[in-house]
Amino acid sequence: MFRSWRRLRGSRKKSQHALLGEPPDRGYTSLFSGSFTQLLHPPSGQIPFLDGLRTIAILLVVNHHFSARFAEVHGDNFYSRLPFVINGWSGVDLFFVLSGFFIGGQLWKELLKDGTISIRRFILRRGLRIWPLFFFIYLCVFVLYWPDAATKQYGWSDLVFLTNYFNHGIVGGGWSLCTEEQFYIVTPLLLCLFARKKLHAIRPWLWGLLALIPAMRMAIWGHHTGHFFYHDPALFATMYYKFHTHCDGLIIGLIISNLWVSYNKPRSPLWKSSLILFGGFALLVILRELQHEIFIFTGLAFFFGSLVWFGLASRINFFQSRPFYWISRLSFGMYLNHGYLVNPVLKRFLPHVHFLPPSSIAAQLLGTVILTGLSAAIAIVTFCLVEHPFLGLRMRLLEPHVMK
C-alpha cells in the first residue's frame, strides 16, 4: 500500500509539473528549468506587439536614467539631448497604458462572464505577481543601503504602497508601483458599482473620469500659480508622482480593454488603425504645446493608447522576434533593479575602458548597453528564485482545478 501511495504521489507531481510546463521535480534544477521554460516560450494567446511595446518602455526608462546620470558627471552631449532620451521617463506612461489594458481585460471578462468581480481573488492574483519581487528588492536595499534607508525612515511608505504621496521609499521606481497598486485596489471596487450594467454603458463613465484628471490638474495649477500658462517645475514634479494626478494612462488602458472585450477583439483595416495612431500623435503634440505640465500625461495616454489599439486592431506583425518577449517578461525585474546599477557601471566599469574617451557618446552608449544586459541578467536570477515560485503558488491557490 505504501509503495502504491508513493507511486500515486509521484504521478500527481509529474502531472502538476506537466500542466505548469515544467519537468518533474529535481530540486534547484527543476526550479530553474521550469522558470526558463516560462521565460523562453510565450504562452498561447500572447500578443507580440504588446511585448514589443513593453520592451520599448523598459528600454526608454533604462536609457533615460543612465543618460541623465552620465550627463551629471560628464555634461550634456548630442545624444543626451535627443527627444527619446530626454523624454525617456514617458516609458512609465506606456507601462501605465499597458497595465490598464491587461488588468482591465481580466476585469471586463470576469464582469461579462459572472456579472460581478471577486475583489479578493483579483487582489491576491495581482499581489502574488507584484509583491514577492517588490518586497525582496525592499529587503535587499534595506540591508545593503542601511544608512540611506535610515534617512528615508526605513522605507515605511514602500511597505504600505504610499511612496507616491510620502517620499519615504527606498525602492527605486517604487512610486509607480504604488500607483499601480492603488489602481488595483480602486478599479475593481469602482467596477463593482457597475456590475449590473453592460460593458458599453460603463464606457462613458470612464471617458468622464479621464476628462476629470486633467481638469483636476488644471485646478491645482491655477490654485498654486494663479496663471494657466505659468511654468513651475517643482509643482509639476509633485503632480507627476501622485495617483490622482497621473493615472491618465491607466484609464485609457481600461477604455481600450473595454472596447477590445466588448467587440470581441475587433479587427480594422491598416489605414483606419493608422489614422487613429496619427490622431493620437497629433493630440499629444497639441496638448503638449497648449500647456505641457497640465496636459502632457493626457497627451501621452492618448498617443500610447492609439499605439496599443494600432497593434491590436490591425494585427500588424511587428515585434515577432522572441527577444522582445524575453525582455518583456523581465521588464518588471529590470525596472526595479536597474537604478542600483547605474553608478557601478558609470564609475567602476567605464573608467577602465581605455579605448574610449570617458565623456564620449560611444562610452555613453556602451554604458547603456552594459547596464541593460546586467539588469536583464539579474532579472533572470530574481525571476527564477523569487517570481516563478510565487507564480506557481498563485496557480495552486487560484486555479486548483487545473492542478487536479
mmCIF file of C-alpha atoms in Angstrom:
data_model
loop_
_atom_site.group_PDB
_atom_site.id
_atom_site.type_symbol
_atom_site.label_atom_id
_atom_site.label_comp_id
_atom_site.label_asym_id
_atom_site.label_seq_id
_atom_site.Cartn_x
_atom_site.Cartn_y
_atom_site.Cartn_z
ATOM 1 C CA MET A 1 0.000 0.000 0.000
ATOM 2 C CA PHE A 2 2.823 2.386 0.927
ATOM 3 C CA ARG A 3 4.514 1.819 -2.448
ATOM 4 C CA SER A 4 1.237 2.421 -4.262
ATOM 5 C CA TRP A 5 0.766 5.662 -2.354
ATOM 6 C CA ARG A 6 4.283 6.810 -3.298
ATOM 7 C CA ARG A 7 3.679 5.970 -6.967
ATOM 8 C CA LEU A 8 0.375 7.861 -6.895
ATOM 9 C CA ARG A 9 2.026 10.852 -5.203
ATOM 10 C CA GLY A 10 4.814 10.816 -7.782
ATOM 11 C CA SER A 11 2.382 10.639 -10.695
ATOM 12 C CA ARG A 12 0.425 13.586 -9.285
ATOM 13 C CA LYS A 13 3.614 15.631 -9.008
ATOM 14 C CA LYS A 14 4.525 14.796 -12.588
ATOM 15 C CA SER A 15 1.083 15.768 -13.858
ATOM 16 C CA GLN A 16 1.231 19.048 -11.930
ATOM 17 C CA HIS A 17 4.612 19.900 -13.401
ATOM 18 C CA ALA A 18 3.373 18.960 -16.861
ATOM 19 C CA LEU A 19 0.402 21.303 -16.529
ATOM 20 C CA LEU A 20 2.739 24.093 -15.434
ATOM 21 C CA GLY A 21 5.042 23.428 -18.370
ATOM 22 C CA GLU A 22 7.798 22.195 -16.054
ATOM 23 C CA PRO A 23 9.830 18.970 -15.878
ATOM 24 C CA PRO A 24 9.447 16.665 -12.862
ATOM 25 C CA ASP A 25 10.823 17.980 -9.562
ATOM 26 C CA ARG A 26 14.609 17.798 -9.339
ATOM 27 C CA GLY A 27 15.258 20.477 -6.728
ATOM 28 C CA TYR A 28 17.027 23.568 -7.980
ATOM 29 C CA THR A 29 17.337 22.108 -11.469
ATOM 30 C CA SER A 30 13.555 21.959 -11.674
ATOM 31 C CA LEU A 31 13.262 25.474 -10.311
ATOM 32 C CA PHE A 32 15.487 26.952 -12.987
ATOM 33 C CA SER A 33 14.333 24.761 -15.870
ATOM 34 C CA GLY A 34 10.667 25.450 -15.163
ATOM 35 C CA SER A 35 11.237 29.180 -14.906
ATOM 36 C CA PHE A 36 13.376 29.167 -18.053
ATOM 37 C CA THR A 37 10.511 27.463 -19.844
ATOM 38 C CA GLN A 38 8.252 30.374 -18.947
ATOM 39 C CA LEU A 39 10.908 32.873 -19.976
ATOM 40 C CA LEU A 40 11.762 31.289 -23.302
ATOM 41 C CA HIS A 41 8.356 30.160 -24.543
ATOM 42 C CA PRO A 42 5.413 32.577 -24.792
ATOM 43 C CA PRO A 43 2.066 31.157 -23.658
ATOM 44 C CA SER A 44 -0.750 30.723 -26.138
ATOM 45 C CA GLY A 45 -2.648 33.922 -26.790
ATOM 46 C CA GLN A 46 0.378 36.135 -26.195
ATOM 47 C CA ILE A 47 0.289 39.323 -28.313
ATOM 48 C CA PRO A 48 3.807 40.016 -29.667
ATOM 49 C CA PHE A 49 3.057 43.664 -30.438
ATOM 50 C CA LEU A 50 2.353 44.361 -26.767
ATOM 51 C CA ASP A 51 5.541 42.520 -25.791
ATOM 52 C CA GLY A 52 7.363 44.888 -28.125
ATOM 53 C CA LEU A 53 5.766 47.929 -26.522
ATOM 54 C CA ARG A 54 6.715 46.730 -23.053
ATOM 55 C CA THR A 55 10.268 46.204 -24.283
ATOM 56 C CA ILE A 56 10.342 49.743 -25.662
ATOM 57 C CA ALA A 57 9.010 51.068 -22.350
ATOM 58 C CA ILE A 58 11.723 49.481 -20.213
ATOM 59 C CA LEU A 59 14.496 50.435 -22.661
ATOM 60 C CA LEU A 60 13.285 54.051 -22.646
ATOM 61 C CA VAL A 61 13.392 54.157 -18.854
ATOM 62 C CA VAL A 62 16.795 52.466 -18.514
ATOM 63 C CA ASN A 63 18.347 54.652 -21.215
ATOM 64 C CA HIS A 64 16.857 57.805 -19.677
ATOM 65 C CA HIS A 65 18.178 57.100 -16.192
ATOM 66 C CA PHE A 66 21.677 56.204 -17.346
ATOM 67 C CA SER A 67 21.895 59.159 -19.731
ATOM 68 C CA ALA A 68 20.717 61.584 -17.052
ATOM 69 C CA ARG A 69 23.388 60.349 -14.632
ATOM 70 C CA PHE A 70 26.016 60.352 -17.390
ATOM 71 C CA ALA A 71 25.164 63.987 -18.175
ATOM 72 C CA GLU A 72 25.521 64.911 -14.488
ATOM 73 C CA VAL A 73 29.055 63.512 -14.450
ATOM 74 C CA HIS A 74 30.317 64.396 -17.943
ATOM 75 C CA GLY A 75 27.928 67.084 -19.157
ATOM 76 C CA ASP A 76 25.332 67.081 -21.938
ATOM 77 C CA ASN A 77 26.100 65.863 -25.433
ATOM 78 C CA PHE A 78 24.185 65.405 -28.668
ATOM 79 C CA TYR A 79 22.804 62.016 -27.673
ATOM 80 C CA SER A 80 21.658 63.178 -24.234
ATOM 81 C CA ARG A 81 19.581 65.911 -25.875
ATOM 82 C CA LEU A 82 17.711 63.623 -28.263
ATOM 83 C CA PRO A 83 13.930 63.680 -27.634
ATOM 84 C CA PHE A 84 13.600 59.967 -26.871
ATOM 85 C CA VAL A 85 16.435 60.254 -24.327
ATOM 86 C CA ILE A 86 15.244 63.415 -22.578
ATOM 87 C CA ASN A 87 11.660 62.134 -22.531
ATOM 88 C CA GLY A 88 12.554 58.550 -21.686
ATOM 89 C CA TRP A 89 10.592 58.943 -18.443
ATOM 90 C CA SER A 90 7.475 58.602 -20.615
ATOM 91 C CA GLY A 91 8.178 54.871 -20.742
ATOM 92 C CA VAL A 92 6.414 54.759 -17.366
ATOM 93 C CA ASP A 93 3.286 56.177 -19.012
ATOM 94 C CA LEU A 94 3.483 53.448 -21.649
ATOM 95 C CA PHE A 95 3.663 50.918 -18.811
ATOM 96 C CA PHE A 96 0.551 52.529 -17.310
ATOM 97 C CA VAL A 97 -1.418 52.143 -20.553
ATOM 98 C CA LEU A 98 -0.357 48.506 -20.897
ATOM 99 C CA SER A 99 -1.202 47.773 -17.249
ATOM 100 C CA GLY A 100 -4.608 49.385 -17.641
ATOM 101 C CA PHE A 101 -5.243 47.268 -20.723
ATOM 102 C CA PHE A 102 -4.138 43.943 -19.231
ATOM 103 C CA ILE A 103 -5.813 44.444 -15.855
ATOM 104 C CA GLY A 104 -8.921 45.870 -17.467
ATOM 105 C CA GLY A 105 -9.126 42.876 -19.780
ATOM 106 C CA GLN A 106 -9.196 40.491 -16.814
ATOM 107 C CA LEU A 107 -11.858 42.521 -15.017
ATOM 108 C CA TRP A 108 -14.112 43.064 -18.043
ATOM 109 C CA LYS A 109 -14.045 39.352 -18.901
ATOM 110 C CA GLU A 110 -14.934 38.397 -15.342
ATOM 111 C CA LEU A 111 -17.696 41.006 -15.236
ATOM 112 C CA LEU A 112 -19.064 39.767 -18.556
ATOM 113 C CA LYS A 113 -18.927 36.122 -17.507
ATOM 114 C CA ASP A 114 -20.005 36.232 -13.850
ATOM 115 C CA GLY A 115 -21.789 39.567 -13.573
ATOM 116 C CA THR A 116 -19.515 40.533 -10.674
ATOM 117 C CA ILE A 117 -15.856 40.792 -9.684
ATOM 118 C CA SER A 118 -14.137 38.813 -6.943
ATOM 119 C CA ILE A 119 -12.027 41.531 -5.330
ATOM 120 C CA ARG A 120 -10.265 39.070 -3.033
ATOM 121 C CA ARG A 121 -9.262 36.853 -5.950
ATOM 122 C CA PHE A 122 -8.149 39.827 -8.030
ATOM 123 C CA ILE A 123 -6.009 41.369 -5.269
ATOM 124 C CA LEU A 124 -4.441 38.000 -4.467
ATOM 125 C CA ARG A 125 -3.722 37.348 -8.125
ATOM 126 C CA ARG A 126 -2.027 40.711 -8.608
ATOM 127 C CA GLY A 127 -0.324 40.549 -5.222
ATOM 128 C CA LEU A 128 1.395 37.239 -5.905
ATOM 129 C CA ARG A 129 2.665 38.726 -9.161
ATOM 130 C CA ILE A 130 3.964 42.024 -7.736
ATOM 131 C CA TRP A 131 4.609 41.693 -4.001
ATOM 132 C CA PRO A 132 7.282 38.936 -3.867
ATOM 133 C CA LEU A 133 9.865 40.710 -6.027
ATOM 134 C CA PHE A 134 8.954 44.174 -4.742
ATOM 135 C CA PHE A 135 9.472 43.194 -1.109
ATOM 136 C CA PHE A 136 12.557 41.146 -1.984
ATOM 137 C CA ILE A 137 14.116 44.268 -3.515
ATOM 138 C CA TYR A 138 12.994 46.233 -0.467
ATOM 139 C CA LEU A 139 14.814 43.826 1.871
ATOM 140 C CA CYS A 140 17.959 43.865 -0.267
ATOM 141 C CA VAL A 141 18.051 47.663 -0.321
ATOM 142 C CA PHE A 142 17.256 47.839 3.395
ATOM 143 C CA VAL A 143 20.248 45.622 4.227
ATOM 144 C CA LEU A 144 22.764 46.842 1.632
ATOM 145 C CA TYR A 145 21.983 50.550 1.912
ATOM 146 C CA TRP A 146 21.254 50.725 5.634
ATOM 147 C CA PRO A 147 22.376 54.353 6.269
ATOM 148 C CA ASP A 148 20.310 55.630 3.335
ATOM 149 C CA ALA A 149 17.337 53.553 4.468
ATOM 150 C CA ALA A 150 17.529 55.172 7.896
ATOM 151 C CA THR A 151 17.385 58.661 6.385
ATOM 152 C CA LYS A 152 14.244 57.617 4.493
ATOM 153 C CA GLN A 153 12.544 56.447 7.703
ATOM 154 C CA TYR A 154 13.318 52.850 6.694
ATOM 155 C CA GLY A 155 11.099 52.991 3.636
ATOM 156 C CA TRP A 156 7.813 52.689 5.515
ATOM 157 C CA SER A 157 5.895 54.201 2.599
ATOM 158 C CA ASP A 158 7.021 51.310 0.369
ATOM 159 C CA LEU A 159 5.534 48.820 2.822
ATOM 160 C CA VAL A 160 2.077 50.391 2.554
ATOM 161 C CA PHE A 161 2.373 51.442 -1.122
ATOM 162 C CA LEU A 162 2.172 55.173 -0.453
ATOM 163 C CA THR A 163 5.570 56.297 -1.731
ATOM 164 C CA ASN A 164 3.897 58.342 -4.461
ATOM 165 C CA TYR A 165 2.398 60.506 -1.691
ATOM 166 C CA PHE A 166 5.053 60.276 1.037
ATOM 167 C CA ASN A 167 8.662 60.426 -0.088
ATOM 168 C CA HIS A 168 9.966 57.831 2.348
ATOM 169 C CA GLY A 169 10.524 54.944 -0.052
ATOM 170 C CA ILE A 170 13.806 53.123 -0.614
ATOM 171 C CA VAL A 171 12.830 51.014 -3.642
ATOM 172 C CA GLY A 172 13.914 52.696 -6.861
ATOM 173 C CA GLY A 173 10.894 53.488 -9.017
ATOM 174 C CA GLY A 174 8.636 52.397 -6.172
ATOM 175 C CA TRP A 175 6.323 55.369 -6.683
ATOM 176 C CA SER A 176 4.979 53.944 -9.962
ATOM 177 C CA LEU A 177 4.439 50.516 -8.378
ATOM 178 C CA CYS A 178 2.473 52.274 -5.645
ATOM 179 C CA THR A 179 0.381 53.996 -8.313
ATOM 180 C CA GLU A 180 -0.403 50.647 -9.905
ATOM 181 C CA GLU A 181 -1.209 49.035 -6.552
ATOM 182 C CA GLN A 182 -3.648 51.843 -5.799
ATOM 183 C CA PHE A 183 -5.142 51.274 -9.245
ATOM 184 C CA TYR A 184 -5.538 47.563 -8.445
ATOM 185 C CA ILE A 185 -7.490 48.441 -5.303
ATOM 186 C CA VAL A 186 -9.671 51.255 -6.642
ATOM 187 C CA THR A 187 -10.607 49.790 -10.038
ATOM 188 C CA PRO A 188 -12.384 46.556 -9.003
ATOM 189 C CA LEU A 189 -14.195 48.450 -6.237
ATOM 190 C CA LEU A 190 -15.497 51.020 -8.723
ATOM 191 C CA LEU A 191 -16.426 48.401 -11.306
ATOM 192 C CA CYS A 192 -18.461 46.513 -8.719
ATOM 193 C CA LEU A 193 -20.765 49.553 -8.665
ATOM 194 C CA PHE A 194 -21.486 48.905 -12.347
ATOM 195 C CA ALA A 195 -21.852 45.135 -12.050
ATOM 196 C CA ARG A 196 -25.385 45.139 -13.496
ATOM 197 C CA LYS A 197 -24.546 47.388 -16.440
ATOM 198 C CA LYS A 198 -23.427 46.357 -19.904
ATOM 199 C CA LEU A 199 -19.796 46.995 -20.721
ATOM 200 C CA HIS A 200 -20.624 49.668 -23.280
ATOM 201 C CA ALA A 201 -22.733 51.501 -20.673
ATOM 202 C CA ILE A 202 -19.687 51.845 -18.406
ATOM 203 C CA ARG A 203 -17.558 53.428 -21.130
ATOM 204 C CA PRO A 204 -18.990 56.993 -20.864
ATOM 205 C CA TRP A 205 -18.159 56.988 -17.157
ATOM 206 C CA LEU A 206 -14.558 56.101 -17.984
ATOM 207 C CA TRP A 207 -14.333 58.904 -20.536
ATOM 208 C CA GLY A 208 -15.733 61.277 -17.937
ATOM 209 C CA LEU A 209 -13.160 60.099 -15.419
ATOM 210 C CA LEU A 210 -10.404 60.623 -17.983
ATOM 211 C CA ALA A 211 -11.603 64.203 -18.545
ATOM 212 C CA LEU A 212 -11.682 64.789 -14.791
ATOM 213 C CA ILE A 213 -7.963 64.094 -14.281
ATOM 214 C CA PRO A 214 -6.559 66.996 -16.392
ATOM 215 C CA ALA A 215 -9.352 69.205 -15.046
ATOM 216 C CA MET A 216 -8.091 68.400 -11.558
ATOM 217 C CA ARG A 217 -4.521 69.228 -12.574
ATOM 218 C CA MET A 218 -5.762 72.472 -14.088
ATOM 219 C CA ALA A 219 -7.491 73.428 -10.831
ATOM 220 C CA ILE A 220 -4.386 72.572 -8.786
ATOM 221 C CA TRP A 221 -2.201 74.534 -11.183
ATOM 222 C CA GLY A 222 -4.430 77.592 -11.081
ATOM 223 C CA HIS A 223 -4.664 77.480 -7.307
ATOM 224 C CA HIS A 224 -0.898 77.333 -6.768
ATOM 225 C CA THR A 225 0.348 79.555 -9.596
ATOM 226 C CA GLY A 226 -2.592 81.834 -10.339
ATOM 227 C CA HIS A 227 -1.925 81.550 -14.077
ATOM 228 C CA PHE A 228 -2.752 78.804 -16.582
ATOM 229 C CA PHE A 229 0.445 79.241 -18.623
ATOM 230 C CA TYR A 230 2.835 79.704 -15.724
ATOM 231 C CA HIS A 231 5.588 77.050 -15.594
ATOM 232 C CA ASP A 232 6.550 75.567 -12.236
ATOM 233 C CA PRO A 233 8.872 72.506 -12.381
ATOM 234 C CA ALA A 234 8.501 71.827 -8.641
ATOM 235 C CA LEU A 235 4.699 71.751 -8.845
ATOM 236 C CA PHE A 236 4.881 69.568 -11.957
ATOM 237 C CA ALA A 237 7.118 67.100 -10.086
ATOM 238 C CA THR A 238 4.568 66.966 -7.282
ATOM 239 C CA MET A 239 1.737 66.133 -9.698
ATOM 240 C CA TYR A 240 3.933 63.638 -11.542
ATOM 241 C CA TYR A 241 4.105 61.211 -8.628
ATOM 242 C CA LYS A 242 0.561 61.239 -7.261
ATOM 243 C CA PHE A 243 -2.035 58.702 -8.354
ATOM 244 C CA HIS A 244 -4.948 61.137 -8.656
ATOM 245 C CA THR A 245 -2.971 63.491 -10.922
ATOM 246 C CA HIS A 246 -1.106 60.914 -13.007
ATOM 247 C CA CYS A 247 -3.372 57.999 -13.866
ATOM 248 C CA ASP A 248 -4.452 59.029 -17.383
ATOM 249 C CA GLY A 249 -2.657 56.091 -18.993
ATOM 250 C CA LEU A 250 -4.282 53.564 -16.666
ATOM 251 C CA ILE A 251 -7.752 54.898 -17.539
ATOM 252 C CA ILE A 252 -7.021 54.852 -21.274
ATOM 253 C CA GLY A 253 -5.900 51.243 -20.891
ATOM 254 C CA LEU A 254 -9.222 50.430 -19.206
ATOM 255 C CA ILE A 255 -11.145 52.057 -22.061
ATOM 256 C CA ILE A 256 -9.185 50.181 -24.729
ATOM 257 C CA SER A 257 -9.679 46.848 -22.961
ATOM 258 C CA ASN A 258 -13.396 47.625 -22.613
ATOM 259 C CA LEU A 259 -13.634 48.112 -26.380
ATOM 260 C CA TRP A 260 -11.482 45.047 -27.024
ATOM 261 C CA VAL A 261 -13.647 42.764 -24.875
ATOM 262 C CA SER A 262 -16.989 44.349 -25.827
ATOM 263 C CA TYR A 263 -16.451 43.883 -29.549
ATOM 264 C CA ASN A 264 -14.677 40.520 -29.206
ATOM 265 C CA LYS A 265 -11.225 41.532 -30.433
ATOM 266 C CA PRO A 266 -12.301 43.701 -33.371
ATOM 267 C CA ARG A 267 -10.158 43.916 -36.460
ATOM 268 C CA SER A 268 -9.832 47.023 -38.596
ATOM 269 C CA PRO A 269 -8.001 47.853 -41.838
ATOM 270 C CA LEU A 270 -4.478 49.160 -41.512
ATOM 271 C CA TRP A 271 -5.470 52.583 -42.809
ATOM 272 C CA LYS A 272 -8.093 53.043 -40.082
ATOM 273 C CA SER A 273 -5.701 52.000 -37.337
ATOM 274 C CA SER A 274 -3.021 54.252 -38.817
ATOM 275 C CA LEU A 275 -5.476 57.158 -38.827
ATOM 276 C CA ILE A 276 -6.204 56.590 -35.131
ATOM 277 C CA LEU A 277 -2.470 56.423 -34.423
ATOM 278 C CA PHE A 278 -1.881 59.674 -36.297
ATOM 279 C CA GLY A 279 -4.754 61.278 -34.384
ATOM 280 C CA GLY A 280 -3.238 60.170 -31.080
ATOM 281 C CA PHE A 281 0.129 61.649 -32.010
ATOM 282 C CA ALA A 282 -1.468 64.902 -33.194
ATOM 283 C CA LEU A 283 -3.372 65.157 -29.924
ATOM 284 C CA LEU A 284 -0.137 64.637 -27.981
ATOM 285 C CA VAL A 285 1.545 67.491 -29.860
ATOM 286 C CA ILE A 286 -1.440 69.833 -29.458
ATOM 287 C CA LEU A 287 -1.878 69.179 -25.740
ATOM 288 C CA ARG A 288 1.849 69.449 -25.095
ATOM 289 C CA GLU A 289 2.011 72.818 -26.824
ATOM 290 C CA LEU A 290 -1.157 74.056 -25.121
ATOM 291 C CA GLN A 291 0.217 73.577 -21.593
ATOM 292 C CA HIS A 292 2.895 70.973 -21.051
ATOM 293 C CA GLU A 293 2.609 70.483 -17.287
ATOM 294 C CA ILE A 294 -1.166 70.142 -17.240
ATOM 295 C CA PHE A 295 -1.828 68.097 -20.365
ATOM 296 C CA ILE A 296 1.314 66.063 -21.104
ATOM 297 C CA PHE A 297 0.097 62.958 -19.244
ATOM 298 C CA THR A 298 -3.226 63.062 -21.095
ATOM 299 C CA GLY A 299 -1.450 63.527 -24.419
ATOM 300 C CA LEU A 300 0.870 60.599 -23.730
ATOM 301 C CA ALA A 301 -2.101 58.471 -22.698
ATOM 302 C CA PHE A 302 -3.873 59.166 -25.991
ATOM 303 C CA PHE A 303 -0.746 58.566 -28.071
ATOM 304 C CA PHE A 304 0.289 55.350 -26.336
ATOM 305 C CA GLY A 305 -3.340 54.229 -26.255
ATOM 306 C CA SER A 306 -3.653 54.758 -30.009
ATOM 307 C CA LEU A 307 -0.390 52.841 -30.447
ATOM 308 C CA VAL A 308 -1.779 49.903 -28.463
ATOM 309 C CA TRP A 309 -5.011 49.972 -30.485
ATOM 310 C CA PHE A 310 -3.000 50.175 -33.716
ATOM 311 C CA GLY A 311 -1.197 46.948 -32.869
ATOM 312 C CA LEU A 312 -4.303 45.162 -31.608
ATOM 313 C CA ALA A 313 -6.820 46.056 -34.303
ATOM 314 C CA SER A 314 -4.546 45.930 -37.338
ATOM 315 C CA ARG A 315 -2.919 42.617 -36.268
ATOM 316 C CA ILE A 316 0.323 44.015 -37.637
ATOM 317 C CA ASN A 317 3.281 41.652 -37.407
ATOM 318 C CA PHE A 318 5.742 43.866 -35.565
ATOM 319 C CA PHE A 319 7.898 42.567 -32.720
ATOM 320 C CA GLN A 320 7.530 38.896 -33.667
ATOM 321 C CA SER A 321 11.123 38.170 -32.655
ATOM 322 C CA ARG A 322 11.414 36.088 -29.482
ATOM 323 C CA PRO A 323 13.837 38.506 -27.672
ATOM 324 C CA PHE A 324 11.005 41.032 -27.396
ATOM 325 C CA TYR A 325 9.084 38.500 -25.338
ATOM 326 C CA TRP A 326 12.129 37.749 -23.193
ATOM 327 C CA ILE A 327 12.781 41.406 -22.336
ATOM 328 C CA SER A 328 9.061 41.976 -21.845
ATOM 329 C CA ARG A 329 8.951 39.123 -19.333
ATOM 330 C CA LEU A 330 11.974 40.518 -17.497
ATOM 331 C CA SER A 331 10.865 44.156 -17.607
ATOM 332 C CA PHE A 332 9.437 44.160 -14.078
ATOM 333 C CA GLY A 333 12.680 42.948 -12.555
ATOM 334 C CA MET A 334 14.731 45.279 -14.741
ATOM 335 C CA TYR A 335 12.594 48.242 -13.740
ATOM 336 C CA LEU A 336 13.215 47.545 -10.057
ATOM 337 C CA ASN A 337 16.935 46.728 -10.224
ATOM 338 C CA HIS A 338 18.478 48.962 -12.892
ATOM 339 C CA GLY A 339 18.621 52.114 -10.777
ATOM 340 C CA TYR A 340 21.089 50.486 -8.381
ATOM 341 C CA LEU A 341 23.391 49.508 -11.247
ATOM 342 C CA VAL A 342 23.787 52.926 -12.886
ATOM 343 C CA ASN A 343 26.622 54.200 -10.663
ATOM 344 C CA PRO A 344 28.610 50.929 -10.669
ATOM 345 C CA VAL A 345 28.563 50.862 -14.483
ATOM 346 C CA LEU A 346 29.333 54.574 -14.787
ATOM 347 C CA LYS A 347 32.002 54.908 -12.108
ATOM 348 C CA ARG A 348 33.541 51.458 -11.764
ATOM 349 C CA PHE A 349 33.388 49.910 -15.219
ATOM 350 C CA LEU A 350 33.547 52.662 -17.842
ATOM 351 C CA PRO A 351 36.732 54.272 -16.405
ATOM 352 C CA HIS A 352 38.546 51.008 -17.223
ATOM 353 C CA VAL A 353 37.501 51.147 -20.888
ATOM 354 C CA HIS A 354 40.668 52.881 -22.091
ATOM 355 C CA PHE A 355 39.929 52.740 -25.816
ATOM 356 C CA LEU A 356 37.031 55.236 -25.437
ATOM 357 C CA PRO A 357 37.132 58.792 -24.082
ATOM 358 C CA PRO A 358 35.143 58.662 -20.813
ATOM 359 C CA SER A 359 32.838 61.546 -21.784
ATOM 360 C CA SER A 360 32.198 60.397 -25.366
ATOM 361 C CA ILE A 361 28.864 59.381 -26.827
ATOM 362 C CA ALA A 362 30.371 55.960 -27.594
ATOM 363 C CA ALA A 363 31.163 55.473 -23.897
ATOM 364 C CA GLN A 364 27.630 56.542 -23.005
ATOM 365 C CA LEU A 365 26.101 54.069 -25.463
ATOM 366 C CA LEU A 366 28.402 51.291 -24.263
ATOM 367 C CA GLY A 367 27.406 52.017 -20.678
ATOM 368 C CA THR A 368 23.728 51.885 -21.602
ATOM 369 C CA VAL A 369 24.180 48.514 -23.310
ATOM 370 C CA ILE A 370 26.136 47.108 -20.354
ATOM 371 C CA LEU A 371 23.557 48.412 -17.884
ATOM 372 C CA THR A 372 20.728 46.850 -19.894
ATOM 373 C CA GLY A 373 22.484 43.485 -20.143
ATOM 374 C CA LEU A 374 23.458 43.425 -16.470
ATOM 375 C CA SER A 375 19.953 44.430 -15.408
ATOM 376 C CA ALA A 376 18.432 41.686 -17.578
ATOM 377 C CA ALA A 377 20.856 39.079 -16.188
ATOM 378 C CA ILE A 378 19.934 39.939 -12.596
ATOM 379 C CA ALA A 379 16.248 39.965 -13.549
ATOM 380 C CA ILE A 380 16.626 36.399 -14.856
ATOM 381 C CA VAL A 381 18.006 35.275 -11.489
ATOM 382 C CA THR A 382 15.281 37.020 -9.488
ATOM 383 C CA PHE A 383 12.618 35.655 -11.819
ATOM 384 C CA CYS A 384 13.852 32.113 -11.228
ATOM 385 C CA LEU A 385 14.360 32.437 -7.469
ATOM 386 C CA VAL A 386 11.572 34.828 -6.476
ATOM 387 C CA GLU A 387 8.907 35.432 -9.099
ATOM 388 C CA HIS A 388 8.457 31.975 -10.584
ATOM 389 C CA PRO A 389 7.852 30.068 -7.306
ATOM 390 C CA PHE A 390 5.137 32.535 -6.319
ATOM 391 C CA LEU A 391 3.552 32.315 -9.758
ATOM 392 C CA GLY A 392 3.327 28.572 -9.169
ATOM 393 C CA LEU A 393 1.797 29.221 -5.757
ATOM 394 C CA ARG A 394 -0.709 31.559 -7.376
ATOM 395 C CA MET A 395 -1.810 28.832 -9.737
ATOM 396 C CA ARG A 396 -2.194 26.362 -6.872
ATOM 397 C CA LEU A 397 -4.273 28.798 -4.837
ATOM 398 C CA LEU A 398 -6.406 30.370 -7.539
ATOM 399 C CA GLU A 399 -6.671 27.609 -10.118
ATOM 400 C CA PRO A 400 -6.874 24.375 -8.096
ATOM 401 C CA HIS A 401 -8.996 22.736 -10.799
ATOM 402 C CA VAL A 402 -6.017 22.978 -13.167
ATOM 403 C CA MET A 403 -3.805 21.208 -10.656
ATOM 404 C CA LYS A 404 -6.118 18.212 -10.298
#
